[in-house]
CSV table of N, CA and C in Angstrom, one decimal:
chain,number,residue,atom,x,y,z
A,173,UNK,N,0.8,-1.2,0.0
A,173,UNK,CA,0.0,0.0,0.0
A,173,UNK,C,0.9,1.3,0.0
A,174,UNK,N,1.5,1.1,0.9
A,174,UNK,CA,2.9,2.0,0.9
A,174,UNK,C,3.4,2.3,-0.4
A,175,UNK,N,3.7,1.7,-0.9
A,175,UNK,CA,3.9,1.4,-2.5
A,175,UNK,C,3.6,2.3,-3.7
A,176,UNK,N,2.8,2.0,-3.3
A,176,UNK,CA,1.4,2.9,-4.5
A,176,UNK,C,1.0,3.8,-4.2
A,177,UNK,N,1.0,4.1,-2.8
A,177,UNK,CA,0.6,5.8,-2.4
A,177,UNK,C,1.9,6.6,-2.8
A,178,UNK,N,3.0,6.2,-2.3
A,178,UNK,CA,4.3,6.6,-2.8
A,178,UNK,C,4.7,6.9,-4.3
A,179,UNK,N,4.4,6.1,-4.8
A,179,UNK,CA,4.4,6.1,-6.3
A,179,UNK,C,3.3,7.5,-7.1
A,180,UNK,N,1.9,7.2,-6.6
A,180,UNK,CA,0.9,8.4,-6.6
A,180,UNK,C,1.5,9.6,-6.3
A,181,UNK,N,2.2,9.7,-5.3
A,181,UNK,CA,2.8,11.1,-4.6
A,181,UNK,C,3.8,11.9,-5.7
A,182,UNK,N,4.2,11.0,-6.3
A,182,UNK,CA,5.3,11.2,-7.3
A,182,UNK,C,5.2,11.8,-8.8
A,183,UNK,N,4.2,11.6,-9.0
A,183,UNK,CA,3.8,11.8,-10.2
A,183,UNK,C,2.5,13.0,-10.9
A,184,UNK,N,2.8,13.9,-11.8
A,184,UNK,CA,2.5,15.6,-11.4
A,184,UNK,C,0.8,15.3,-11.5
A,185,UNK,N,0.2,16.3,-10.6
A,185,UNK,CA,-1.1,16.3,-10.4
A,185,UNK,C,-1.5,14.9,-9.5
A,186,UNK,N,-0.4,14.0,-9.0
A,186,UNK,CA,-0.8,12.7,-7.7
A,186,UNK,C,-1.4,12.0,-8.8
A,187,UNK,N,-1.3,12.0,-9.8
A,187,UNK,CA,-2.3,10.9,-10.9
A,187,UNK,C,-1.7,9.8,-11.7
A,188,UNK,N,-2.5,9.0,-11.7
A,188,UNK,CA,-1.4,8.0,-12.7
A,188,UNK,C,-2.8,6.9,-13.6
A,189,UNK,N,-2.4,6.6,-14.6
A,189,UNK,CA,-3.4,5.5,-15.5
A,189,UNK,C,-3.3,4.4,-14.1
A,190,UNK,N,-4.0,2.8,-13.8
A,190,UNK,CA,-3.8,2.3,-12.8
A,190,UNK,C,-3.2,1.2,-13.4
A,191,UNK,N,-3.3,1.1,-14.9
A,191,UNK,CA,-2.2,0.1,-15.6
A,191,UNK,C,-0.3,0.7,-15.5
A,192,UNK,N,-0.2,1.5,-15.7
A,192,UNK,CA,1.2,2.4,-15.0
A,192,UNK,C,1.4,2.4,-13.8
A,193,UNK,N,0.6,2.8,-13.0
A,193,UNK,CA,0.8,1.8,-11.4
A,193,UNK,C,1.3,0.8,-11.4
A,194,UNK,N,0.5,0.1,-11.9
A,194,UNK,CA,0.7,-1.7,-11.7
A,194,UNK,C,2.3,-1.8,-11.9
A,195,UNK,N,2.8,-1.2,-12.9
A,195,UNK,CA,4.3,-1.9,-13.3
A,195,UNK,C,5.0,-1.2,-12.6
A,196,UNK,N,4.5,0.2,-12.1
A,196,UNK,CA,5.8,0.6,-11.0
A,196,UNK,C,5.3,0.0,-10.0
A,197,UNK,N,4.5,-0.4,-9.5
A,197,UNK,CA,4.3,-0.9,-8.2
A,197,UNK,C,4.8,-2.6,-8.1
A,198,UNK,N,4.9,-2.7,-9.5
A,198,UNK,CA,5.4,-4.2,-9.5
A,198,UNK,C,4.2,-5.4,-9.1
A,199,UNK,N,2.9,-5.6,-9.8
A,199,UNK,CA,1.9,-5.9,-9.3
A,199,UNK,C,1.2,-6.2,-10.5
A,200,UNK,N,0.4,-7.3,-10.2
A,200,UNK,CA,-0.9,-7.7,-11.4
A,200,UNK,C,-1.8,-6.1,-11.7
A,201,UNK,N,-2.8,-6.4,-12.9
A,201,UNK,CA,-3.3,-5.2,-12.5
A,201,UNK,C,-4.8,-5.8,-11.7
A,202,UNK,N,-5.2,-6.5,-11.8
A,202,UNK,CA,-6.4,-6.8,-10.8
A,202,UNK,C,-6.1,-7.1,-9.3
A,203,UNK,N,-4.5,-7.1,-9.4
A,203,UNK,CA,-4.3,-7.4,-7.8
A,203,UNK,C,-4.2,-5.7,-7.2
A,204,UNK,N,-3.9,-4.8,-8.2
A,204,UNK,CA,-3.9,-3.8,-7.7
A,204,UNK,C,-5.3,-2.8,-8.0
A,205,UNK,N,-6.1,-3.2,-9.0
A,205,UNK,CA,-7.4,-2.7,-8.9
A,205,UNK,C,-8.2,-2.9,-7.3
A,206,UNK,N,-8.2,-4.3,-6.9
A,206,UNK,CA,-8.6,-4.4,-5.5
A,206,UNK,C,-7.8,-3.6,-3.8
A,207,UNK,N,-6.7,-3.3,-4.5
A,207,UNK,CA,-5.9,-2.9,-3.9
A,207,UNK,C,-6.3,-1.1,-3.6
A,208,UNK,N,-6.8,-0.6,-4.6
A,208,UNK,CA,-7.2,0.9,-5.2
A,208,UNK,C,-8.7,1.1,-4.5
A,209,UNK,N,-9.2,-0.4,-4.8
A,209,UNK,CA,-10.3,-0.1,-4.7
A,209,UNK,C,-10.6,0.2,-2.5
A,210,UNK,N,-10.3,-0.7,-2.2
A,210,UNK,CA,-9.4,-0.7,-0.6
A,210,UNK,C,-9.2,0.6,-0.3
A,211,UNK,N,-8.4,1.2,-1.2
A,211,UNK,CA,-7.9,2.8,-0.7
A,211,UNK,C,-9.3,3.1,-0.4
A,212,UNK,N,-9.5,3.9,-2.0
A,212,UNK,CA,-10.9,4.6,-2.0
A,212,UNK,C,-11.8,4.3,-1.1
A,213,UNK,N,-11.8,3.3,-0.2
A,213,UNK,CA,-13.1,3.0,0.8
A,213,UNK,C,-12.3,3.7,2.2
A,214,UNK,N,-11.1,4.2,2.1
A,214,UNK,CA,-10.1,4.7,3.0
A,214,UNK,C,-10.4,6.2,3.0
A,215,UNK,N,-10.6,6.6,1.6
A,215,UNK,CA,-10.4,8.2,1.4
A,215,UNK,C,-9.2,8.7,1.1
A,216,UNK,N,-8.1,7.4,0.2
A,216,UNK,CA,-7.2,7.8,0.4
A,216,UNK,C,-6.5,7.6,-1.4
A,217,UNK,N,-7.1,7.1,-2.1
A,217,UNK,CA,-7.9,7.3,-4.1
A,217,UNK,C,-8.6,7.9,-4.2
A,218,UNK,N,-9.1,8.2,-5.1
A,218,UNK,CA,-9.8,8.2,-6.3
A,218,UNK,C,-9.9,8.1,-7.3
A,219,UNK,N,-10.9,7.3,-7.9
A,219,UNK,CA,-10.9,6.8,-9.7
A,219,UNK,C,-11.6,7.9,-10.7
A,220,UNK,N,-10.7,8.0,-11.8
A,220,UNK,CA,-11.5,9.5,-12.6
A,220,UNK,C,-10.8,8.2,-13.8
A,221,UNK,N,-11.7,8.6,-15.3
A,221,UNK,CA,-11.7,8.2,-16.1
A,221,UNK,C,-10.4,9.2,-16.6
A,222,UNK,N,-9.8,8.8,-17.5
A,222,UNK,CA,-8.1,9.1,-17.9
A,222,UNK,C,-8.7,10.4,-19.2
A,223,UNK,N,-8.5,11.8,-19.0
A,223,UNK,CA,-9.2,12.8,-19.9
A,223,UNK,C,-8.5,12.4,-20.9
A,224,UNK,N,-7.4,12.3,-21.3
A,224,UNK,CA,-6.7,11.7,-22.5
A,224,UNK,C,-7.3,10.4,-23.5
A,225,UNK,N,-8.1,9.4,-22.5
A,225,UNK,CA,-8.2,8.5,-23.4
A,225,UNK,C,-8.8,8.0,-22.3
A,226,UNK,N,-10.4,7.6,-22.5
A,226,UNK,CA,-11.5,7.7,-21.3
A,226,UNK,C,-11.4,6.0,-21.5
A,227,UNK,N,-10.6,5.1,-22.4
A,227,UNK,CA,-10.5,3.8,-21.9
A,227,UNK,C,-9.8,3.4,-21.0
A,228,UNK,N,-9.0,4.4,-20.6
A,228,UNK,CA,-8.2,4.3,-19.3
A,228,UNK,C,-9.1,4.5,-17.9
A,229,UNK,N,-8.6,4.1,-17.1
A,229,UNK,CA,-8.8,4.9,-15.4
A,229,UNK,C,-7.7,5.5,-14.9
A,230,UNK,N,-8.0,6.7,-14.4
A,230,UNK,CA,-6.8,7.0,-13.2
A,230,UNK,C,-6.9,6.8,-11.9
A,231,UNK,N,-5.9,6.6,-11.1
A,231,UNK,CA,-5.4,6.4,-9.7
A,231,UNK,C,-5.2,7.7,-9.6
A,232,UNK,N,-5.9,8.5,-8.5
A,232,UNK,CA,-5.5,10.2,-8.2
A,232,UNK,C,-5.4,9.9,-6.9
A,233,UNK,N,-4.2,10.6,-6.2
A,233,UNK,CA,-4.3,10.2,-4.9
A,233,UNK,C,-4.5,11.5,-4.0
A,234,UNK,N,-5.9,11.4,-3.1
A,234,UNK,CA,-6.3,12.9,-1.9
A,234,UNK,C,-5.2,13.0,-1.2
A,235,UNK,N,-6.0,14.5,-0.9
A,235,UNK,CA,-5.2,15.1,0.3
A,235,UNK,C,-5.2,14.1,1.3
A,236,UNK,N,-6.5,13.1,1.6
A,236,UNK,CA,-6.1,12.7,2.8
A,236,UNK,C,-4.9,11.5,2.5
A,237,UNK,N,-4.9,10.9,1.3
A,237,UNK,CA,-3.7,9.9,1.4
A,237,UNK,C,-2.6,10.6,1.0
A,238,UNK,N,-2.5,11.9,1.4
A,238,UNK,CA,-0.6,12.2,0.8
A,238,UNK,C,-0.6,12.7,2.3
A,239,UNK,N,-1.4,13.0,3.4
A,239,UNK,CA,-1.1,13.2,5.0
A,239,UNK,C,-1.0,11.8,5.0
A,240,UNK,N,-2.0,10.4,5.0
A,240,UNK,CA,-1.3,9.7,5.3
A,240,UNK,C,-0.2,9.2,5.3
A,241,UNK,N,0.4,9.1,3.8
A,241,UNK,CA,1.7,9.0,3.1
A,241,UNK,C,2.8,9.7,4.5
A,242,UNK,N,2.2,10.8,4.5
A,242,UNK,CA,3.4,11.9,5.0
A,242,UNK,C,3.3,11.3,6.6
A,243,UNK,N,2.9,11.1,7.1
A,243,UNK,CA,2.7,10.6,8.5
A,243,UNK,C,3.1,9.3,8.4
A,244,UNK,N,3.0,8.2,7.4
A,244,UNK,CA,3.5,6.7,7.6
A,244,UNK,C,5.1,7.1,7.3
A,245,UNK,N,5.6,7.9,6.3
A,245,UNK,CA,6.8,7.5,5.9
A,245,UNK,C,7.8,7.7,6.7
A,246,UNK,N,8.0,8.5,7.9
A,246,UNK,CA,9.3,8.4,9.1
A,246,UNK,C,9.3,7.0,9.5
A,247,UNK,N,8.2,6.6,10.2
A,247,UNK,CA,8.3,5.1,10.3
A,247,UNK,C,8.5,3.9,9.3
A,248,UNK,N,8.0,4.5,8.4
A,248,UNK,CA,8.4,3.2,6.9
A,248,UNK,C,9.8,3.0,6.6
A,249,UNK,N,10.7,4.3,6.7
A,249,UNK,CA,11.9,4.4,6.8
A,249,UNK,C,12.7,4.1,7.5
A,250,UNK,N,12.3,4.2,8.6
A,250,UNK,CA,12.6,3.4,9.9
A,250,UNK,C,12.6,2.1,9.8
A,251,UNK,N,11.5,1.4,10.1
A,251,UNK,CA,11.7,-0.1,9.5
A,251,UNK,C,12.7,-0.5,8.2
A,252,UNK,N,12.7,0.3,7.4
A,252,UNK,CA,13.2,-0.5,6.3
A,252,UNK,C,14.7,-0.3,6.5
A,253,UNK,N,14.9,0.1,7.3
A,253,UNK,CA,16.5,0.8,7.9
A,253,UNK,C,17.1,-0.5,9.0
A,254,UNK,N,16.0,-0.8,9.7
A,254,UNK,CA,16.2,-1.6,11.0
A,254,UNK,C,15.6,-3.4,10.2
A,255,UNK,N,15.2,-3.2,9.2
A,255,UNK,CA,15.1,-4.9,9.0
A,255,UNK,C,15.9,-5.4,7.6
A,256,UNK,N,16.2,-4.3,6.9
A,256,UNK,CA,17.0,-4.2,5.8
A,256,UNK,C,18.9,-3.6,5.7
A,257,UNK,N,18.4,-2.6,6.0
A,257,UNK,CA,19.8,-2.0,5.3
A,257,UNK,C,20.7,-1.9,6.7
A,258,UNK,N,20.4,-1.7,8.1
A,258,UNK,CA,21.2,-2.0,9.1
A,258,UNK,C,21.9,-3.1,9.3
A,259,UNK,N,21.2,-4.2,8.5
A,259,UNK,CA,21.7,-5.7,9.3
A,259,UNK,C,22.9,-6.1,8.0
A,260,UNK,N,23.0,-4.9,7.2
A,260,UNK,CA,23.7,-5.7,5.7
A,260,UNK,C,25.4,-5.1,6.2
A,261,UNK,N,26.6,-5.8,6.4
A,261,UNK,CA,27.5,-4.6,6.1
A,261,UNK,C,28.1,-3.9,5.3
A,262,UNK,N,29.2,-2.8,5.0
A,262,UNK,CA,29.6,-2.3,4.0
A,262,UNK,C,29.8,-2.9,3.0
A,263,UNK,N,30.1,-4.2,2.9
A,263,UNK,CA,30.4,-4.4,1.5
A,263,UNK,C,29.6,-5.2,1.2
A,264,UNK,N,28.7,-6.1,1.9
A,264,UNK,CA,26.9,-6.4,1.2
A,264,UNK,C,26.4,-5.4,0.4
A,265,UNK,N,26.5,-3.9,1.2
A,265,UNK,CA,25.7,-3.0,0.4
A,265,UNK,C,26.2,-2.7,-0.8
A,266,UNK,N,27.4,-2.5,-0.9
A,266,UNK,CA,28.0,-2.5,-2.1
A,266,UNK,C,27.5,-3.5,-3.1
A,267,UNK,N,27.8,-4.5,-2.8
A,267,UNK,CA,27.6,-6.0,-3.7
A,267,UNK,C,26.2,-5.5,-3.7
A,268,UNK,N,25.4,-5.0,-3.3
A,268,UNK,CA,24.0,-5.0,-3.5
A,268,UNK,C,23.7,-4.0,-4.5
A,269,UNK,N,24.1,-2.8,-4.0
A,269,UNK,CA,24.2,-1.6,-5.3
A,269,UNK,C,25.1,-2.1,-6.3
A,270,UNK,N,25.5,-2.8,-6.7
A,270,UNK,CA,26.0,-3.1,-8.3
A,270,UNK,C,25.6,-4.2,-9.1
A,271,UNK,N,24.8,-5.4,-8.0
A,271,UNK,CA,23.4,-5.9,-8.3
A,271,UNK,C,22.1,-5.2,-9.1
A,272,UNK,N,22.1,-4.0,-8.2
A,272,UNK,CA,21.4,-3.4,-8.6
A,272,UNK,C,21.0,-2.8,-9.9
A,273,UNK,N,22.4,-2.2,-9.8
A,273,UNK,CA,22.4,-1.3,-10.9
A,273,UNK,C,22.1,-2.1,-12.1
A,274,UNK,N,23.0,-3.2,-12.4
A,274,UNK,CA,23.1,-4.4,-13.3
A,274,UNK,C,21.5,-4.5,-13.3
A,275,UNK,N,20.5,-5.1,-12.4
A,275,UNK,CA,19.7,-5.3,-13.0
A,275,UNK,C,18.3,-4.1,-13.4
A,276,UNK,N,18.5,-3.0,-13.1
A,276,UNK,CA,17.6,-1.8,-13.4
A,276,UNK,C,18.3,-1.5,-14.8
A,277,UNK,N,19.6,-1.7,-15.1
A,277,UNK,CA,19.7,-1.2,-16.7
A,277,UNK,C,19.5,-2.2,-17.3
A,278,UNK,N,19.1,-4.1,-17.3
A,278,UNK,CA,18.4,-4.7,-17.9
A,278,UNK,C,17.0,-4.5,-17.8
A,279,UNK,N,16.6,-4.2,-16.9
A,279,UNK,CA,15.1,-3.7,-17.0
A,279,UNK,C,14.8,-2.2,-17.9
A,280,UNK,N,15.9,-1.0,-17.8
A,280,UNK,CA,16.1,-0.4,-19.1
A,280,UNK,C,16.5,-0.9,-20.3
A,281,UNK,N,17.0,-1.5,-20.6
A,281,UNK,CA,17.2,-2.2,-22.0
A,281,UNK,C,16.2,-2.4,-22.7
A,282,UNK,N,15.7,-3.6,-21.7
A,282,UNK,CA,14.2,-4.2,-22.4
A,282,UNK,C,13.2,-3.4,-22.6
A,283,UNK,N,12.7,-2.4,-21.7
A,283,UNK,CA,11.5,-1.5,-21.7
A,283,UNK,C,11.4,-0.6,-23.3
């Protein structure tokens, strides 16, 4: 969930198609339609038909899910600090960022 609100936050006017979600969020798109649909019962989406091309939908994310966003993320970071990246040492992280990198420019390549 974290995920996708984050990704929403990011992108101008908080909007996004919810098929472009899906692949930055790394997700089916029906696993993340139910996922959207969850928000919105939150107050924390909304679905608007895509003005560009009304076979689309968009993901628009409220005011109230970018306070949420903003209030989850010290502690999101936190965790991901204390179950991830604290326990790795210097040169895990390394070997990790050149992993990395390696595979985000094959995922550039192919795109």
């Amino acid at each position: 969930m974290f995920n996708v609100l984050a990704h929403l936050s990011e992108q101008p006017g908080r909007r996004l198609r919810i098929s472009e979600l899906a692949v930055l969020a790394n997700t089916e798109l029906s696993r993340l339609s139910h996922m959207i649909g969850r928000l919105e019962k939150r107050g924390f989406v909304c679905r608007e038909p895509d003005p560009h091309n009304g076979r689309y939908t968009q993901a628009i994310l409220t005011e109230a899910g970018f306070a949420y966003l903003a209030d989850a993320a010290p502690g999101h970071v936190s965790q991901v600090l204390d179950l991830f990246i604290n326990v790795l040492a210097p040169d895990e992280l390394r070997t990790l960022h050149r992993i990395s990198d390696k595979v985000l420019a094959r995922i550039e390549s192919s795109g």
